Coordinates of C-alpha atoms in Angstrom, one line a residue:
X81 CA 68.1 59.5 422.7
X82 CA 70.9 59.4 420.2
X83 CA 71.5 55.9 418.5
X84 CA 74.9 53.9 418.5
X85 CA 75.3 55.0 414.9
X86 CA 75.0 58.6 415.5
X87 CA 77.4 58.3 418.5
X88 CA 80.0 56.7 416.1
X89 CA 79.4 59.5 413.6
X90 CA 80.2 62.0 416.3
X91 CA 83.2 60.4 417.3
X92 CA 84.3 60.1 413.7
X93 CA 83.6 63.8 412.9
X94 CA 85.7 64.8 415.9
X95 CA 88.6 62.8 415.0
X96 CA 90.5 65.6 413.5
X97 CA 92.4 65.8 410.1
X98 CA 92.2 62.0 410.0
X99 CA 88.5 62.2 409.4
X100 CA 89.0 64.1 406.0
X101 CA 91.6 61.5 405.0
X102 CA 89.4 58.5 406.1
X103 CA 86.3 59.9 404.4
X104 CA 87.0 57.7 401.3
X105 CA 86.2 54.6 403.4
X106 CA 82.9 55.9 404.6
X107 CA 79.8 54.1 403.1
X108 CA 77.6 56.3 400.9
X109 CA 74.4 55.8 403.0
X110 CA 76.2 57.3 406.1
X111 CA 77.0 60.7 404.5
X112 CA 73.6 62.2 405.8
X113 CA 74.4 61.0 409.4
X114 CA 77.9 62.2 409.3
X115 CA 76.8 65.5 407.8
X116 CA 74.4 66.1 411.0
X117 CA 77.2 65.1 413.4
X118 CA 79.6 67.7 411.8
X119 CA 76.8 70.3 411.8
X120 CA 76.1 69.7 415.6
X121 CA 79.8 70.0 416.4
X122 CA 80.7 72.6 414.1
X123 CA 83.3 70.5 412.2
X124 CA 83.6 72.8 409.3
X125 CA 86.5 71.2 407.4
X126 CA 85.0 67.7 407.3
X127 CA 81.6 69.2 406.4
X128 CA 83.1 70.9 403.4
X129 CA 84.9 67.7 402.4
X130 CA 81.5 65.7 402.8
X131 CA 79.6 68.0 400.4
X132 CA 82.6 68.2 398.0
X133 CA 82.3 64.4 397.8
X134 CA 78.5 63.9 398.3
X135 CA 77.5 60.7 396.7
X136 CA 73.7 61.1 396.9
X137 CA 71.1 62.7 394.6
X138 CA 70.0 65.3 397.3
X139 CA 71.0 67.4 400.2
X140 CA 68.0 68.2 402.0
X141 CA 68.4 70.1 405.2
X142 CA 65.1 69.2 406.6
X143 CA 65.5 65.6 406.3
X144 CA 69.2 65.7 407.4
X145 CA 69.2 68.3 410.1
X146 CA 65.6 67.9 411.3
X147 CA 64.6 65.5 414.2
X148 CA 65.6 61.9 413.1
X149 CA 65.4 58.4 414.8
X150 CA 69.3 58.7 415.0
X151 CA 69.3 62.0 416.5
X152 CA 66.1 63.7 417.7
X153 CA 67.6 67.3 418.0
X154 CA 66.4 69.5 415.4
X155 CA 69.2 71.7 414.1
X156 CA 67.3 73.6 411.3
X157 CA 67.2 76.8 413.5
X158 CA 70.9 76.7 413.8
X159 CA 72.1 79.2 410.9
X160 CA 75.7 78.8 412.1
X161 CA 77.9 80.9 409.8
X162 CA 80.9 78.6 410.0
X163 CA 78.8 75.5 409.0
X164 CA 76.9 77.3 406.0
X165 CA 80.0 78.7 404.8
X166 CA 81.4 75.4 404.7
X167 CA 78.5 73.6 402.9
X168 CA 78.2 76.5 400.3
X169 CA 82.0 76.3 399.6
X170 CA 81.9 72.6 399.5
X171 CA 79.1 72.9 396.9
X172 CA 81.2 74.9 394.6
X173 CA 84.0 72.6 394.8
X174 CA 81.7 69.6 394.1
X175 CA 80.8 71.3 390.9
X176 CA 84.3 72.3 389.9
X177 CA 86.3 69.3 391.0
X178 CA 86.7 65.8 389.5
X179 CA 84.7 63.1 391.5
X180 CA 86.9 60.9 393.5
X181 CA 85.2 58.1 395.5
X182 CA 81.6 58.3 394.2
X183 CA 80.3 59.3 391.0
X184 CA 78.4 62.6 390.8
X185 CA 74.8 62.3 391.4
X186 CA 73.8 65.5 393.2
X187 CA 70.8 67.1 391.6
X188 CA 69.0 69.0 394.4
X189 CA 70.2 71.1 397.3
X190 CA 67.3 72.3 399.5
X191 CA 68.2 75.0 402.0
X192 CA 64.5 76.1 402.7
X193 CA 64.4 74.4 406.0
X194 CA 66.8 76.9 407.7
X195 CA 65.0 79.0 410.3
X196 CA 66.7 82.2 411.5
X197 CA 66.2 82.8 415.3
X198 CA 67.2 85.3 417.8
X199 CA 69.3 82.9 420.1
X200 CA 71.6 80.5 418.4
X201 CA 72.7 77.4 420.1
X202 CA 75.8 76.8 417.9
X203 CA 79.1 77.2 419.8
X204 CA 80.4 79.9 417.6
X205 CA 77.3 82.2 417.9
X206 CA 77.9 83.6 414.5
X207 CA 75.0 83.5 412.2
X208 CA 74.4 83.6 408.4
X209 CA 70.9 85.3 407.9
X210 CA 68.7 85.0 404.8
X211 CA 70.4 88.1 403.2
X212 CA 73.9 86.9 403.8
X213 CA 73.1 83.3 402.4
X214 CA 71.5 85.0 399.2
X215 CA 74.5 87.0 398.8
X216 CA 77.1 84.1 399.4
X217 CA 75.1 81.9 397.0
X218 CA 75.1 84.6 394.2
X219 CA 79.0 85.1 394.8
X220 CA 79.8 81.3 394.5
X221 CA 77.8 81.2 391.3
X222 CA 80.0 84.1 390.0
X223 CA 83.1 82.2 391.2
X224 CA 82.0 79.0 389.6
X225 CA 81.5 80.7 386.2
X226 CA 84.9 82.4 386.5
X227 CA 86.6 79.0 387.2
X228 CA 84.8 77.5 384.1
X229 CA 86.2 80.4 381.8
X230 CA 89.9 79.5 382.7
X231 CA 91.9 77.4 380.5
X232 CA 92.7 73.8 381.6
X233 CA 95.9 73.6 383.7
X234 CA 95.4 77.2 385.2
X235 CA 95.1 77.4 388.8
X236 CA 91.4 77.0 390.0
X237 CA 90.2 75.9 386.5
X238 CA 87.1 73.8 386.5
X239 CA 87.2 70.0 385.8
X240 CA 85.6 69.0 382.4
X241 CA 82.8 67.4 384.3
X242 CA 81.7 70.7 385.6
X243 CA 80.1 71.5 382.3
X244 CA 77.9 68.4 382.5
X245 CA 76.9 69.2 385.9
X246 CA 73.6 70.8 387.1
X247 CA 72.3 71.2 390.6
X248 CA 69.1 73.0 391.7
X249 CA 69.7 75.2 394.8
X250 CA 66.5 75.9 396.5
X251 CA 66.3 78.7 399.3
X252 CA 64.5 81.7 400.6
X253 CA 66.2 84.8 399.0
X254 CA 66.3 88.3 400.6
X255 CA 67.1 91.0 398.2
X256 CA 67.7 94.6 399.0
X257 CA 69.2 97.6 397.2
X258 CA 72.7 96.4 398.5
X259 CA 72.9 93.0 397.0
X260 CA 70.2 93.7 394.1
X261 CA 73.0 94.1 391.3
X262 CA 74.7 90.9 392.4
X263 CA 71.6 88.8 392.4
X264 CA 70.4 90.2 389.2
X265 CA 73.7 89.4 387.3
X266 CA 73.6 85.8 388.9
X267 CA 70.0 85.3 387.7
X268 CA 70.8 86.6 384.2
X269 CA 73.7 84.0 383.9
X270 CA 71.7 81.3 385.3
X271 CA 71.5 79.2 382.1
X272 CA 75.3 79.1 382.0
X273 CA 75.9 78.0 385.5
X274 CA 76.0 74.6 386.8
X275 CA 74.4 75.9 390.3
X276 CA 70.7 76.8 389.4
X277 CA 69.4 79.1 392.1
X278 CA 65.6 78.5 392.7
X279 CA 64.2 81.2 394.9
X280 CA 61.4 79.3 396.5
X281 CA 60.7 82.3 398.7
X282 CA 61.5 85.9 398.1
X283 CA 61.7 88.9 400.3
X284 CA 62.3 92.3 398.7
X285 CA 63.3 95.4 400.8
X286 CA 64.6 98.9 400.1
X287 CA 63.9 98.4 396.3
X288 CA 62.7 100.7 393.6
X289 CA 59.5 99.3 392.0
X290 CA 61.5 99.1 388.6
X291 CA 63.9 96.8 390.5
X292 CA 61.3 94.7 392.2
X293 CA 59.5 94.0 389.1
X294 CA 62.8 93.2 387.2
X295 CA 64.1 90.9 389.7
X296 CA 60.9 89.0 390.2
X297 CA 60.6 88.1 386.5
X298 CA 64.3 86.9 386.5
X299 CA 63.8 84.7 389.6
X300 CA 61.3 82.3 388.1
X301 CA 58.1 83.3 389.9
X302 CA 56.4 80.2 388.7
X303 CA 58.3 78.2 391.2
X304 CA 57.8 80.7 394.2
X305 CA 55.7 79.8 397.2
X306 CA 56.1 82.7 399.2
X307 CA 56.5 86.5 398.5
X308 CA 57.3 89.2 400.9
X309 CA 57.4 92.7 399.8
X310 CA 58.2 94.8 402.9
X311 CA 59.2 98.2 404.4
X312 CA 61.0 100.6 401.7
X313 CA 59.4 99.3 398.7
X314 CA 56.8 102.0 397.3
X315 CA 54.3 99.3 396.3
X316 CA 50.6 100.6 396.1
X317 CA 47.2 99.2 394.9
X318 CA 47.7 100.1 391.3
X319 CA 51.4 98.6 391.3
X320 CA 50.1 95.5 392.8
X321 CA 47.4 95.2 390.0
X322 CA 50.1 95.7 387.2
X323 CA 52.4 92.9 389.0
X324 CA 49.7 90.4 389.4
X325 CA 48.5 90.9 385.9
X326 CA 52.1 90.6 384.3
X327 CA 53.9 88.1 386.5
X328 CA 52.4 84.6 387.2
X329 CA 52.7 83.0 390.6
X330 CA 50.9 79.7 390.1
X331 CA 52.3 78.1 393.4
X332 CA 52.3 81.1 395.6
X333 CA 51.1 80.1 399.1
X334 CA 52.0 83.3 401.2
X335 CA 51.9 86.8 400.4
X336 CA 53.0 89.8 402.3
X337 CA 52.5 93.5 401.3
X338 CA 54.2 96.5 402.8
X339 CA 52.5 98.9 405.1
X340 CA 50.0 101.1 403.3
X341 CA 50.0 98.9 400.1
X342 CA 46.1 98.8 399.8
X343 CA 45.2 102.1 401.8
X344 CA 41.9 103.0 400.4
X345 CA 42.4 106.6 401.5
X346 CA 44.8 106.9 398.4
X347 CA 42.5 105.7 395.9
X348 CA 40.3 108.1 393.8
X349 CA 37.0 107.8 392.2
X350 CA 38.6 106.1 389.2
X351 CA 40.0 103.4 391.3
X352 CA 36.6 102.4 392.8
X353 CA 36.9 98.8 391.6
X354 CA 40.6 98.3 392.1
X355 CA 40.4 96.4 395.2
X356 CA 37.7 94.1 393.6
X357 CA 40.1 93.5 390.6
X358 CA 42.9 92.8 393.0
X359 CA 40.8 90.2 394.7
X360 CA 40.1 88.6 391.4
X361 CA 43.6 88.4 390.6
X362 CA 44.5 87.0 394.1
X363 CA 41.5 84.3 393.5
X364 CA 43.6 83.2 390.4
X365 CA 46.5 82.3 392.9
X366 CA 44.8 78.9 393.6
X367 CA 47.6 77.9 396.1
X368 CA 47.3 81.0 398.3
X369 CA 46.6 80.6 401.9
X370 CA 48.5 83.3 403.7
X371 CA 47.8 86.9 403.3
X372 CA 49.4 89.5 405.3
X373 CA 48.0 93.0 404.9
X374 CA 49.1 94.9 408.0
X375 CA 48.8 98.7 408.1
X376 CA 46.7 99.1 405.2
X377 CA 43.6 101.1 405.7
X378 CA 40.8 98.9 404.4
X379 CA 37.8 100.4 406.0
X380 CA 34.7 98.9 404.6
X381 CA 36.7 97.0 401.6
X382 CA 37.5 93.8 403.1
X383 CA 34.8 92.0 401.4
X384 CA 35.8 93.1 398.0
X385 CA 39.3 92.2 398.6
X386 CA 38.7 88.5 400.0
X387 CA 35.5 87.4 398.7
X388 CA 36.7 86.4 395.3
X389 CA 39.1 84.0 396.7
X390 CA 38.3 80.5 396.1
X391 CA 41.0 78.7 398.5
X392 CA 40.2 79.5 402.1
X393 CA 42.9 81.5 403.8
X394 CA 44.7 79.7 406.7
X395 CA 46.8 82.8 407.9
X396 CA 45.4 86.3 407.7
X397 CA 46.8 89.4 409.1
X398 CA 44.7 92.8 409.2
X399 CA 46.4 94.4 411.9
X400 CA 45.8 98.3 412.0
X401 CA 43.6 98.1 408.9
X402 CA 40.9 100.4 410.6
X403 CA 38.3 97.6 410.2
X404 CA 34.6 98.8 410.6
X405 CA 31.6 96.8 411.6
X406 CA 30.9 95.8 407.9
X407 CA 34.4 94.3 407.7
X408 CA 33.9 92.3 411.0
X409 CA 30.6 91.1 409.9
X410 CA 32.0 89.8 406.7
X411 CA 34.8 88.2 408.4
X412 CA 32.9 86.5 410.9
X413 CA 30.6 84.9 408.2
X414 CA 33.4 84.4 405.7
X415 CA 34.3 81.0 404.3
X416 CA 37.9 81.8 405.2
X417 CA 36.9 81.7 409.0
X418 CA 36.5 78.0 409.2
X419 CA 40.0 77.3 408.0
X420 CA 42.0 80.0 409.9
X421 CA 45.1 78.8 411.7
X422 CA 46.5 82.2 412.5
X423 CA 44.7 85.5 412.8
X424 CA 46.1 88.9 413.5
X425 CA 43.5 91.5 414.5
X426 CA 45.7 93.9 416.3
X427 CA 45.0 97.7 416.3
X428 CA 41.4 97.2 415.8
X429 CA 39.0 97.7 418.6
X430 CA 37.4 94.4 418.2
X431 CA 35.7 93.9 421.5
X432 CA 34.6 97.5 422.4
X433 CA 33.2 98.3 418.9
X434 CA 32.4 94.8 417.7
X435 CA 31.0 92.8 420.6
X436 CA 28.9 90.5 418.6
X437 CA 31.2 89.8 415.7
X438 CA 34.3 88.6 417.6
X439 CA 32.6 85.8 419.5
X440 CA 31.0 84.7 416.2
X441 CA 34.6 84.9 414.4
X442 CA 36.4 83.0 417.0
X443 CA 33.6 80.4 417.5
X444 CA 33.8 79.5 413.7
X445 CA 37.5 79.2 413.5
X446 CA 37.8 77.5 416.9
X447 CA 38.6 74.1 415.3
X448 CA 41.7 75.3 413.6
X449 CA 43.0 78.4 415.3
X450 CA 46.6 78.1 416.6
X451 CA 47.7 81.6 416.9
X452 CA 45.7 84.8 417.7
X453 CA 47.0 88.4 418.0
X454 CA 45.0 91.1 419.7
X455 CA 47.8 93.8 420.4
X456 CA 46.7 97.5 420.9
X457 CA 42.9 96.5 420.6
X458 CA 41.9 98.9 423.6
X459 CA 41.0 95.8 425.5
X460 CA 40.3 97.1 429.2
X461 CA 39.3 95.5 432.5
X462 CA 35.8 95.8 431.7
X463 CA 36.3 93.6 428.6
X464 CA 38.0 90.5 430.3
X465 CA 34.8 88.5 430.8
X466 CA 33.8 89.0 427.1
X467 CA 37.6 88.2 426.0
X468 CA 37.6 85.1 428.2
X469 CA 34.2 83.9 426.7
X470 CA 35.5 84.5 423.2
X471 CA 38.7 82.5 423.9
X472 CA 36.9 79.7 425.7
X473 CA 36.0 77.9 422.5
X474 CA 39.6 78.0 421.0
X475 CA 41.0 75.3 423.1
X476 CA 43.5 74.5 420.5
X477 CA 45.2 77.7 420.9
X478 CA 49.1 77.8 421.1
X479 CA 49.9 81.6 420.9
X480 CA 48.2 84.4 422.4
X481 CA 49.5 88.0 421.9
X482 CA 48.0 90.8 424.0
X483 CA 50.7 93.7 424.0
X484 CA 49.7 97.2 424.3
X485 CA 46.2 97.0 425.9
X486 CA 45.3 98.8 429.0
X487 CA 44.8 95.7 431.4
X488 CA 45.3 95.9 435.1
X489 CA 47.2 93.3 437.1
X490 CA 43.7 92.2 438.7
X491 CA 42.3 91.7 435.1
X492 CA 45.5 89.9 433.9
X493 CA 45.3 87.4 436.8
X494 CA 41.8 86.8 436.0
X495 CA 42.6 86.3 432.4
X496 CA 45.5 83.9 433.2
X497 CA 43.3 82.0 435.6
X498 CA 41.1 81.2 432.5
X499 CA 44.1 80.3 430.5
X500 CA 45.2 78.0 433.2
X501 CA 42.1 75.9 433.5
X502 CA 41.9 74.8 429.7
X503 CA 43.9 75.4 426.5
X504 CA 46.1 72.3 426.9
X505 CA 48.4 73.1 423.9
X506 CA 49.3 76.7 425.1
X507 CA 53.0 77.6 424.5
X508 CA 53.4 81.3 424.0
X509 CA 52.0 84.5 425.6
X510 CA 52.8 87.9 425.0
X511 CA 51.9 89.8 428.2
X512 CA 51.3 93.6 428.4
X513 CA 52.7 95.6 431.1
X514 CA 49.9 96.1 433.7
X515 CA 48.3 99.6 433.4
X516 CA 49.0 99.9 437.3
X517 CA 52.8 99.8 436.5
X518 CA 52.5 103.1 434.7
X519 CA 51.7 106.7 435.9
X520 CA 47.9 107.3 436.2
X521 CA 47.9 109.9 433.5
X522 CA 49.2 107.6 430.8
X523 CA 47.1 107.1 427.7
X524 CA 46.8 104.3 425.2
X525 CA 48.3 103.7 422.6
X526 CA 51.6 104.8 424.2
X527 CA 54.4 106.3 422.3
X528 CA 58.0 105.4 422.8
X529 CA 58.9 108.1 425.1
X530 CA 56.5 106.5 427.9
X531 CA 56.5 103.0 426.8
X532 CA 59.6 101.9 429.0
X533 CA 58.8 104.2 431.8
X534 CA 57.0 101.9 434.1
X535 CA 57.5 100.3 437.6
X536 CA 59.8 97.4 436.7
X537 CA 59.8 96.1 440.4
X538 CA 55.9 96.0 440.4
X539 CA 55.9 94.4 437.0
X540 CA 58.2 91.6 438.0
X541 CA 56.0 91.1 441.0
X542 CA 52.9 90.7 438.8
X543 CA 54.7 88.5 436.3
X544 CA 55.7 86.2 439.0
X545 CA 52.0 85.9 440.2
X546 CA 51.0 85.2 436.7
X547 CA 53.5 82.5 436.2
X548 CA 52.5 81.0 439.4
X549 CA 48.9 80.7 438.2
X550 CA 50.2 78.7 435.2
X551 CA 52.6 76.6 437.1
X552 CA 49.7 75.7 439.7
X553 CA 47.9 74.3 436.5
X554 CA 51.0 72.4 435.3
X555 CA 51.8 74.9 432.7
X556 CA 55.2 76.1 433.9
X557 CA 56.5 75.3 430.3
X558 CA 54.5 78.1 428.6
X559 CA 56.7 81.0 427.6
X560 CA 55.5 84.4 428.8
X561 CA 57.3 87.3 427.5
X562 CA 56.8 91.2 427.0
X563 CA 58.6 92.4 423.8
X564 CA 57.8 96.0 424.2
X565 CA 59.9 97.2 421.2
X566 CA 58.4 94.5 418.9
X567 CA 59.1 90.7 418.3
X568 CA 62.7 89.8 417.0
X569 CA 62.7 90.0 413.2
X570 CA 65.8 88.2 412.0
X571 CA 65.6 89.8 408.6
X572 CA 65.2 93.5 409.9
X573 CA 68.0 92.7 412.4
X574 CA 70.3 91.5 409.6
X575 CA 69.6 94.6 407.4
X576 CA 69.1 97.3 410.2
X577 CA 71.8 99.4 408.9
X578 CA 70.5 99.4 405.3
X579 CA 67.0 100.1 406.7
X580 CA 68.3 103.0 408.8
X581 CA 70.0 104.5 405.7
X582 CA 66.9 104.1 403.7
X583 CA 64.8 105.8 406.3
X584 CA 67.3 108.6 406.6
X585 CA 67.3 109.2 403.0
X586 CA 63.6 109.4 402.9
X587 CA 63.6 111.8 405.8
X588 CA 66.4 113.9 404.0
X589 CA 64.3 113.9 400.8
X590 CA 61.2 115.1 402.8
X591 CA 63.3 118.0 404.3
X592 CA 64.7 118.9 401.1
X593 CA 61.2 119.2 399.3
X594 CA 59.9 121.2 402.4
X595 CA 63.0 123.5 402.1
X596 CA 62.4 123.8 398.3
X597 CA 58.8 124.6 398.9
X598 CA 59.6 127.3 401.5
X599 CA 62.3 128.9 399.4
X600 CA 59.8 128.9 396.2
X601 CA 57.1 130.6 398.4
X602 CA 59.7 133.3 399.7
X603 CA 60.8 133.8 395.9
X604 CA 57.2 134.4 395.0
X605 CA 56.7 136.8 397.7
X606 CA 60.0 138.6 396.9
X607 CA 58.9 139.0 393.2
X608 CA 55.5 140.1 394.2
X609 CA 56.9 142.7 396.6
X610 CA 59.2 144.1 394.0
X611 CA 56.4 144.3 391.4
X612 CA 54.3 146.3 393.8
X613 CA 57.3 148.6 394.6

């Protein structure tokens, strides 16, 4: 329930142009309350004026937009473009303009709480994703520097106080080939700009290795807590070794590597100890608790990579890593296991091939495990009893993902009955389409040509039965979905055009190389034929 203070702030925020005029009469300690009211109702002009006249030392979106006693609604998942543009524009004006009502005290702007989601609750429905926020922040840095170079009296010139202002702007940055130059130039000029960009999190996509290494060095990696190198960055094990040897990440808590980065099939005999070396380098990242290694073939090498780590991992993704029995035995006995909060074993036949390791693994992490992904693990009807037994000890589970497994509707009803009788914290289930909804000759894993070719009426009937099982146990609030084309990724959604262009360029390059090879072969054959004749 909203407090009377917040109701009053809402009323003030919606009083039109008068609100901006009357802002000078607002007490400094009410600014955060008014900020949230403006954000909730998309009062962009007042929000911009609030930031321009901000009287406090910090703007922390988690503390302001998160749930509070005055307004329990959490707005951090609203990345409203209208509001964020107003905030960032107001921040630039705060730096450039002379203080009016209150003295300038702002030292930190923390944007790291913003969470990009698929469905926006803001009225305008227009979002500003991580890539767009990164691009706009770098642009206002340029504009600020340009204004500071203008002569006094010129339109848009900075006030003298701008040269004594310094504000740290903490955010999660997203750099691709499209905004790389702009970000690099902003970071190079960081010492001259009052707005100090601090990339607490860094995501890099569609970058050459040289670009990745360069921008990371500029982005003050000693302050980074999250590093994501994804998709179209050709980072492999030797490059990762060089990166970790030359760039220090003392505060790094989370590391995501692109698909195939640690593929052991690409390593030669001279690289026999490379994964052990990388493991030792990762061990020096004492704050590291999250490691995402999806789609890297690590067969028989998991121990080399993880055993040197001193700090126990809390999140581990080894999806589609072709784990063997030795890997699963190591994982089930590892010191990391007892601390795991999120575990992704998708793409590994963990029940059929390792019937003894999975129960031990889940038993050891049962006290902490919140999220478990077992997508495309070839779990069939005959494995449901074993799966239920494995899961029974994980009563703290909140998320369970089972997409792509060949389970029938009968097996799913059995599994949901087990989930309904326990698991008091369960919130989210990714449900596979039952096998009996597809034609009899379908094989798993399925390709995209048959993935969506199923009996949708039968599926909805089965889904209704499963939801009824949960509702009968008082769990109608559990979200059950079937994202066959993959879960929503806001970063991919925001840059899909760039990703598509990059993939097309890669495909064209492959075709060009293939054609060049064919032409070379034809040329050699022609010369050989001419020599014979």
